[in-house]
Amino acid sequence: MELKDHVFLSKELKDTFVVDVHIHVGGSTRYQKPRNDGDSVVYTMDRLGIDVTCASCSPGAYCDWMWGNEVCAEAHAGHPDRIKAYAVVNPNYEFDLDEYFVRDDRFFGLKAIPFVQGNLPIDCAGMQQYYAYADKHGLPVLFHAWQPSEVRDATAVARRYPNARFIFGHSGFTAVEEAVEACKLCDNVLLDTTISDIYDGALERIVSKVGADRVAYGTDLTAFECSHILGRVLLSRLTDTEKEKVLGLNAKEFLKL
Amino acid sequence: MRFFDASCRLGRPAAFGEGMPWQTDEILEIMARCHIDGALAYHIVAREGETQDGNELLLREIAQIPQLQPQWCALPATYDEFLHADALRDAMKENGVRTLRIAPKSFAHSARPYAMKELMGFAAECRVPVFFDYGEAPCDELYEICHDYPDVSFVITNTAYALNRWLGPVLDACGNLYLGTGNYVPHRGLETFCKYYAADRLVFNTNLPTGSATAAVSLVCFADISKEEKELIAHGNIERLLGEVRL
Ligand SMILES: [Zn+2]
């Protein structure tokens, strides 16, 4: 059975290791975001054959990030082997990350999205404390890297902190040139497949430019569904070997899962 | 499972992403890859250039392609700018056109019933389904037109995220509003829709070439709904709507 057949047979991916590096938990005032808790995430993972997801609480990023991190940690606590938790950090606060990574073992990485925290750039002064911590401890950091300027900033950060590992969320579709440049300059950068709406062929385009080793499956679940992005990979023109790398093998190595 | 795409677009775009399959043979290739054996197509010139010229271009483009059926763009015939009802009926009949696409916002006219009287009267009489993209009519106007023309089946395509709170009350009030599934991506959205409104109001479409056919078929195939519901969504509902057209 080829990987694409799973779509038409509506079959979960049993024999393929699948990691979603970019999901969200928690509800939102901004729009209807149903089934956003850990149990619902795992229900969807089981139906599709997704082994591990990496979550942050996006609504928390927009307001009380520490509240959001509790929501995320709770989802992780209910399913410690299935849902990994990124802690959202906020550049407007001084915060000792030992709180999350030494006195608490519920988090495995950081989520950085400072543009919703006072329209601050990724490389702003307030974020350096967090990047330095990630660098010191070899933590993964998931960026919301949508705009070309954000990707350029993220690249500067990735170069300055070579021991931290950075996932540039969205960038392989929204800022292609900059994402390609980032992959060229930095070994510690991985792109993800997260975008709700993109034309067929866009995944093949970014993989042709950076290689199948540099792109990982991500979806923005539960802000969106995730099966359509899974299908975009499964029905793409990539080979099954490339699809397996994108779906899970790259993330496994990069995130040391 | 086989799919019929209720709405895709043909024609040369002003700009496009590298690798975007906008040419007709590329669209046919991706349809085949996704098990989509037929589609209703409109032309980009009819939507973004000049409506009647574009509708003509469409007929020429698909004349030799049995998988593709024409969907015409339409606007109110004010100042005789478009075909009046009788002429429109004759032209559609002659050319095998069974659906229309409106674009009130882009075409700079109101979507309110008073402004759409002749066109919607025609669509109601002939049971012609009317398609439009989300955002082409504010929800209040959408409600009014669906409410005032209950015999017209309206199909909303190119949806965006964050629409459920806007759209739900219109779906509650108007049983003649259908949802195109292309890029309808709330978490377990199809399953929820089937629970609240029933699968017979969902119509599979891709929004090709800007939308993704691979994503659209996967949404349906992987949805947590019955095989019967999937068949209705994939092709059954649009086939029923097309079968009701009386020109
Ligand atoms: Zn996200």
XYZ file of C-alpha atoms and ligand atoms in Angstrom:
505
model
C 0.000 0.000 0.000
C 1.360 3.413 -0.937
C 0.963 6.301 1.473
C -1.551 8.075 -0.769
C -3.915 5.102 -0.568
C -4.610 5.911 3.076
C -6.641 8.916 1.930
C -8.976 7.097 -0.438
C -9.391 4.165 1.960
C -9.932 6.560 4.903
C -7.269 4.578 6.810
C -5.147 5.856 9.651
C -1.346 5.828 9.196
C -0.544 2.797 11.324
C 2.936 1.952 10.045
C 4.251 5.473 9.594
C 5.610 7.571 12.462
C 3.724 10.870 12.348
C 4.499 13.983 14.390
C 2.587 17.244 14.220
C 5.071 19.883 15.354
C 2.590 22.753 15.483
C -0.797 22.477 17.165
C -2.818 24.596 19.568
C -5.038 23.816 22.521
C -7.527 26.027 24.346
C -10.623 27.911 23.192
C -10.771 31.399 21.735
C -13.001 34.472 21.884
C -11.957 35.335 18.343
C -13.702 32.538 16.542
C -15.367 29.215 17.165
C -12.634 26.729 17.965
C -14.422 23.540 18.869
C -12.897 20.473 20.505
C -9.735 22.204 21.608
C -8.813 20.120 24.675
C -6.255 17.333 25.043
C -8.773 14.494 24.846
C -10.190 15.844 21.587
C -6.706 16.217 20.154
C -5.888 12.605 20.980
C -9.202 11.436 19.496
C -8.237 13.048 16.186
C -4.651 11.757 16.435
C -5.909 8.196 16.868
C -8.325 8.464 13.964
C -5.544 9.603 11.615
C -2.600 7.705 13.026
C -0.672 10.680 14.403
C 1.770 9.541 17.088
C 2.869 12.781 18.733
C 1.713 16.408 18.636
C 3.513 19.487 19.947
C 1.087 22.041 21.364
C 0.946 25.606 22.566
C -2.014 27.640 23.774
C -2.417 30.365 21.157
C -5.282 32.240 22.844
C -3.005 32.613 25.842
C -0.377 34.329 23.713
C -2.878 37.131 23.037
C -3.525 37.828 26.703
C -2.426 35.956 29.830
C 0.367 33.731 28.582
C 0.790 32.059 31.976
C -2.901 31.094 32.009
C -2.465 29.721 28.494
C 0.567 27.721 29.523
C -1.476 26.092 32.294
C -4.123 25.116 29.722
C -1.408 23.583 27.566
C 0.327 21.829 30.444
C -2.992 20.284 31.419
C -3.441 18.842 27.915
C 0.065 17.389 28.168
C -0.541 16.005 31.650
C -3.571 14.066 30.414
C -1.554 12.473 27.586
C 2.150 12.839 28.404
C 3.378 10.530 25.620
C 1.125 11.978 22.927
C 1.004 15.744 23.481
C 4.214 17.716 24.132
C 3.814 21.244 25.491
C 5.543 24.398 24.270
C 5.517 27.218 26.818
C 4.480 30.533 25.265
C 6.927 33.232 26.338
C 6.297 36.968 26.535
C 8.972 39.603 25.903
C 7.177 42.166 28.073
C 7.979 40.188 31.223
C 11.163 39.068 32.879
C 10.645 35.409 33.601
C 12.929 32.692 34.892
C 12.309 29.665 32.668
C 13.596 27.351 35.395
C 10.035 27.743 36.643
C 8.898 25.708 33.640
C 11.884 23.497 32.916
C 13.454 22.701 36.295
C 10.771 23.116 38.968
C 8.218 21.752 36.490
C 8.691 19.045 33.884
C 5.565 19.624 31.833
C 7.143 21.646 29.024
C 9.599 20.604 26.330
C 10.085 23.786 24.288
C 9.093 27.402 23.698
C 6.586 29.120 21.441
C 7.544 32.602 20.258
C 4.915 34.876 18.736
C 5.817 38.381 19.989
C 3.904 40.233 17.278
C 0.679 39.580 19.212
C 2.327 40.842 22.401
C 2.558 44.520 21.531
C 3.569 44.100 17.884
C 7.137 43.304 18.901
C 9.642 41.788 16.468
C 10.974 38.260 16.904
C 14.459 39.585 17.626
C 13.371 42.201 20.191
C 15.354 42.759 23.393
C 12.762 41.137 25.649
C 13.001 37.805 23.811
C 16.771 37.380 24.207
C 16.458 35.981 27.761
C 14.327 33.135 26.362
C 16.512 32.405 23.346
C 19.598 32.362 25.578
C 17.874 29.841 27.848
C 16.876 27.672 24.879
C 20.459 27.876 23.605
C 21.913 26.883 26.961
C 19.601 23.883 27.306
C 19.242 22.873 23.648
C 15.466 23.478 23.629
C 13.221 23.637 20.584
C 11.573 26.971 19.809
C 8.549 27.245 17.526
C 8.307 30.600 15.778
C 5.246 32.100 14.198
C 7.289 33.137 11.156
C 4.818 34.405 8.563
C 6.113 37.705 7.180
C 9.438 37.886 5.315
C 10.700 40.338 7.950
C 9.812 37.859 10.707
C 11.712 35.102 8.905
C 14.772 37.333 8.483
C 14.646 38.185 12.196
C 14.183 34.527 13.082
C 17.209 33.654 10.957
C 19.351 36.169 12.843
C 18.189 34.586 16.120
C 18.920 31.052 14.874
C 22.470 32.110 13.932
C 23.094 33.804 17.266
C 21.852 30.823 19.307
C 23.187 27.744 17.476
C 22.432 25.235 20.242
C 18.729 25.986 20.293
C 16.593 24.356 17.574
C 14.102 26.514 15.721
C 10.987 25.589 13.798
C 9.937 28.361 11.426
C 6.166 27.894 11.399
C 4.385 28.790 8.130
C 7.430 30.337 6.460
C 7.929 27.735 3.718
C 4.714 28.998 2.116
C 4.534 32.655 3.073
C 8.163 33.801 2.829
C 9.779 31.232 0.588
C 12.987 33.074 -0.343
C 13.724 33.957 3.264
C 12.929 30.427 4.477
C 15.283 28.942 1.884
C 18.012 31.353 2.974
C 17.457 30.374 6.618
C 17.901 26.690 5.790
C 21.069 27.484 3.883
C 22.589 29.491 6.732
C 21.434 27.482 9.756
C 21.522 23.759 10.503
C 19.297 24.336 13.527
C 16.244 25.348 11.479
C 13.310 23.220 10.360
C 10.313 24.500 8.355
C 6.771 23.225 8.871
C 3.763 22.580 6.641
C 1.368 24.704 8.671
C -1.025 26.775 6.568
C -4.782 26.380 6.275
C -5.123 27.303 2.614
C -2.432 26.937 -0.047
C -2.392 25.735 -3.638
C -1.389 22.231 -4.665
C 2.275 22.244 -5.618
C 3.395 24.628 -2.879
C 4.728 21.774 -0.716
C 6.653 20.311 -3.652
C 8.070 23.790 -4.332
C 9.545 24.267 -0.865
C 10.812 20.678 -0.656
C 12.550 21.087 -4.023
C 14.346 24.162 -2.684
C 15.397 23.052 0.811
C 15.230 19.248 0.588
C 12.833 16.778 2.199
C 14.998 16.733 5.358
C 14.094 20.298 6.283
C 10.296 20.262 6.332
C 8.075 18.797 9.066
C 4.361 18.171 9.299
C 2.514 20.887 11.238
C -1.119 21.931 11.068
C -2.416 24.508 13.599
C -4.853 21.871 14.901
C -7.204 22.731 16.837
C -7.386 26.203 15.376
C -8.068 24.219 12.204
C -8.598 20.659 11.156
C -5.385 18.719 10.447
C -6.549 16.013 8.011
C -6.455 18.320 4.979
C -2.787 19.094 5.571
C -2.062 15.413 6.113
C -3.726 14.804 2.745
C -1.736 17.579 1.132
C 1.402 15.612 2.053
C 0.006 12.157 1.236
C -1.358 13.170 -2.189
C 1.584 15.381 -3.133
C 4.117 14.403 -5.784
C 6.786 13.696 -3.178
C 8.066 10.118 -3.013
C 6.954 7.942 -0.105
C 10.455 8.212 1.370
C 10.197 12.008 1.282
C 6.684 11.905 2.708
C 7.871 9.774 5.638
C 10.586 12.297 6.435
C 8.128 15.185 6.353
C 5.456 13.344 8.311
C 7.604 12.286 11.237
C 11.222 11.270 10.770
C 12.567 14.826 10.548
C 10.707 15.911 13.677
C 11.780 12.779 15.539
C 15.416 13.614 15.024
C 15.121 17.381 15.365
C 13.030 17.281 18.544
C 14.828 14.197 19.926
C 11.522 12.349 20.390
C -15.033 7.032 -3.632
C -15.464 9.333 -6.600
C -15.674 13.100 -6.390
C -17.362 15.799 -8.440
C -15.941 19.283 -7.927
C -18.789 21.806 -7.679
C -16.531 24.771 -8.305
C -13.115 25.426 -9.752
C -11.659 28.177 -11.924
C -9.971 28.166 -15.320
C -7.980 30.822 -17.140
C -4.779 32.834 -16.975
C -4.228 34.579 -13.634
C -2.390 37.906 -13.339
C -0.122 36.380 -10.711
C 0.380 32.915 -9.302
C 2.653 31.035 -6.941
C 5.484 28.977 -8.388
C 4.099 25.547 -9.237
C 0.417 26.525 -8.970
C -1.570 24.337 -11.395
C -3.614 27.008 -13.208
C -3.490 25.652 -16.757
C -6.399 23.466 -17.771
C -4.264 20.373 -18.392
C -2.635 20.820 -14.976
C -6.058 21.029 -13.377
C -7.095 17.845 -15.163
C -3.934 16.122 -13.913
C -4.592 17.000 -10.323
C -8.259 16.032 -10.647
C -7.171 12.591 -11.843
C -4.651 12.284 -8.993
C -7.438 13.056 -6.512
C -10.125 10.798 -8.029
C -12.245 13.784 -9.098
C -13.954 12.749 -12.277
C -15.884 15.884 -13.111
C -16.060 19.570 -12.253
C -18.071 22.724 -12.719
C -15.686 25.438 -13.869
C -15.952 29.194 -14.292
C -13.486 31.437 -16.084
C -11.228 34.004 -14.456
C -12.056 36.521 -17.192
C -15.765 36.223 -16.366
C -14.982 36.786 -12.700
C -12.277 39.426 -12.895
C -12.243 40.761 -16.470
C -15.505 41.065 -18.389
C -18.357 38.744 -17.542
C -19.833 37.870 -20.935
C -16.473 37.641 -22.716
C -15.270 35.347 -19.957
C -18.331 33.137 -20.195
C -17.647 32.778 -23.937
C -13.969 31.980 -23.349
C -15.023 29.291 -20.907
C -17.199 27.526 -23.472
C -14.334 27.483 -25.960
C -11.824 26.297 -23.350
C -13.856 23.286 -22.249
C -15.531 22.384 -25.559
C -13.421 19.240 -25.989
C -13.141 18.315 -22.310
C -16.049 16.142 -21.177
C -14.986 16.228 -17.494
C -15.569 19.979 -17.278
C -19.007 21.600 -17.252
C -19.566 25.342 -17.555
C -20.502 27.639 -14.694
C -21.321 31.157 -15.837
C -20.713 34.318 -13.886
C -23.731 36.615 -13.753
C -24.719 40.097 -12.680
C -27.987 42.035 -12.630
C -29.108 43.178 -16.096
C -29.428 46.817 -15.030
C -28.815 49.158 -18.013
C -28.986 45.971 -20.137
C -25.467 45.240 -18.951
C -26.098 41.492 -18.801
C -28.564 39.078 -20.376
C -32.163 39.502 -19.235
C -33.910 36.414 -17.892
C -35.377 35.057 -21.138
C -32.176 35.497 -23.106
C -30.163 34.044 -20.244
C -32.377 30.977 -20.136
C -31.988 30.435 -23.895
C -28.222 30.915 -23.792
C -27.755 28.581 -20.836
C -29.935 25.946 -22.422
C -28.089 26.167 -25.719
C -24.696 25.849 -24.043
C -25.442 23.314 -21.339
C -24.909 25.780 -18.487
C -26.765 24.725 -15.352
C -25.262 26.874 -12.586
C -24.464 30.544 -12.076
C -21.885 32.339 -9.984
C -22.518 35.782 -8.570
C -19.962 38.141 -7.004
C -21.866 41.148 -5.623
C -18.953 42.744 -3.796
C -16.445 42.318 -6.632
C -19.011 43.337 -9.246
C -19.967 46.406 -7.200
C -23.680 45.793 -6.730
C -25.932 45.008 -3.794
C -26.770 41.428 -2.941
C -30.083 42.535 -1.415
C -33.205 41.013 -2.983
C -34.432 44.316 -4.504
C -31.234 44.504 -6.584
C -31.266 40.840 -7.633
C -34.956 40.511 -8.446
C -34.807 39.496 -12.110
C -31.791 37.226 -11.807
C -33.026 35.459 -8.681
C -36.544 35.194 -10.057
C -35.063 33.378 -13.024
C -32.895 31.127 -10.828
C -35.938 30.245 -8.707
C -38.152 29.468 -11.681
C -35.533 27.304 -13.398
C -34.063 25.867 -10.170
C -30.603 27.073 -11.138
C -28.123 26.791 -8.227
C -26.292 30.034 -7.504
C -22.704 30.002 -6.274
C -20.732 32.760 -4.606
C -17.570 33.114 -2.552
C -17.657 33.822 1.165
C -17.109 37.550 1.586
C -18.976 38.482 -1.595
C -22.053 39.306 0.478
C -22.178 40.324 4.141
C -24.055 37.825 6.284
C -27.114 40.075 6.675
C -27.479 40.402 2.890
C -26.870 36.691 2.519
C -29.662 36.028 4.972
C -32.062 38.335 3.131
C -31.470 36.849 -0.282
C -31.635 33.248 0.941
C -34.783 34.055 2.873
C -36.533 35.882 0.022
C -35.679 33.240 -2.617
C -36.263 29.914 -0.881
C -36.486 28.079 -4.218
C -32.941 29.027 -5.135
C -30.149 26.806 -3.839
C -27.225 29.024 -2.821
C -23.793 27.434 -2.541
C -21.110 29.330 -0.637
C -17.519 28.586 -1.742
C -14.009 29.738 -0.833
C -14.842 29.926 2.834
C -12.353 31.222 5.346
C -11.718 30.307 8.946
C -13.674 32.096 11.644
C -16.953 31.938 9.707
C -19.025 29.628 11.889
C -20.407 32.282 14.219
C -21.436 34.406 11.227
C -22.802 31.599 9.106
C -24.579 29.441 11.707
C -27.632 31.685 12.145
C -28.098 31.924 8.348
C -27.867 28.135 8.035
C -30.398 27.831 10.875
C -32.819 30.177 9.175
C -32.416 29.182 5.524
C -32.512 25.546 4.420
C -31.590 26.583 0.863
C -28.039 27.595 1.824
C -25.380 25.001 1.017
C -21.733 24.977 1.998
C -18.890 24.190 -0.401
C -16.398 22.043 1.486
C -13.197 23.394 -0.122
C -11.171 24.928 2.694
C -13.952 24.552 5.252
C -11.468 23.607 7.959
C -12.728 23.957 11.525
C -11.488 21.024 13.623
C -13.879 18.167 12.792
C -15.945 20.731 10.909
C -17.690 18.369 8.489
C -18.691 16.064 11.312
C -20.125 18.978 13.290
C -21.925 20.318 10.228
C -23.504 16.928 9.582
C -24.667 16.771 13.178
C -26.264 20.226 13.208
C -27.408 20.658 9.590
C -27.138 17.258 7.814
C -24.774 16.069 5.105
C -27.179 16.947 2.298
C -26.247 20.619 2.612
C -22.544 20.054 1.958
C -21.167 20.166 -1.577
C -17.641 19.047 -2.365
C -15.496 21.629 -4.147
C -11.818 22.414 -4.490
C -11.466 26.144 -5.257
C -8.750 25.084 -7.713
C -6.322 26.440 -8.696
C -5.821 28.740 -5.698
C -7.344 26.140 -3.393
C -6.061 22.623 -2.897
C -7.760 19.545 -4.333
C -5.515 17.221 -2.320
C -6.642 18.950 0.870
C -10.305 19.028 -0.187
C -10.603 15.302 -0.894
C -8.690 14.444 2.289
C -11.069 16.507 4.424
C -13.976 14.395 3.189
C -12.185 11.031 3.152
C -10.846 11.419 6.693
C -14.031 12.940 8.187
C -15.616 11.046 11.071
C -18.941 10.545 9.251
C -20.654 7.617 7.553
C -19.837 6.309 4.083
C -23.320 7.421 2.942
C -22.711 10.963 4.173
C -19.360 11.043 2.378
C -20.976 9.935 -0.884
C -23.580 12.684 -0.605
C -20.902 15.286 -0.027
C -18.462 13.951 -2.637
C -20.937 13.916 -5.532
C -24.520 13.042 -4.548
C -25.740 16.474 -3.465
C -24.424 18.373 -6.473
C -25.790 15.717 -8.811
C -29.202 16.135 -7.188
C -29.080 19.925 -7.522
C -28.016 19.713 -11.166
C -30.761 17.176 -11.822
C -33.386 19.641 -10.571
C -32.477 22.355 -13.101
C -35.316 23.028 -15.585
C -34.275 25.362 -18.375
Zn 0.020 28.314 14.877
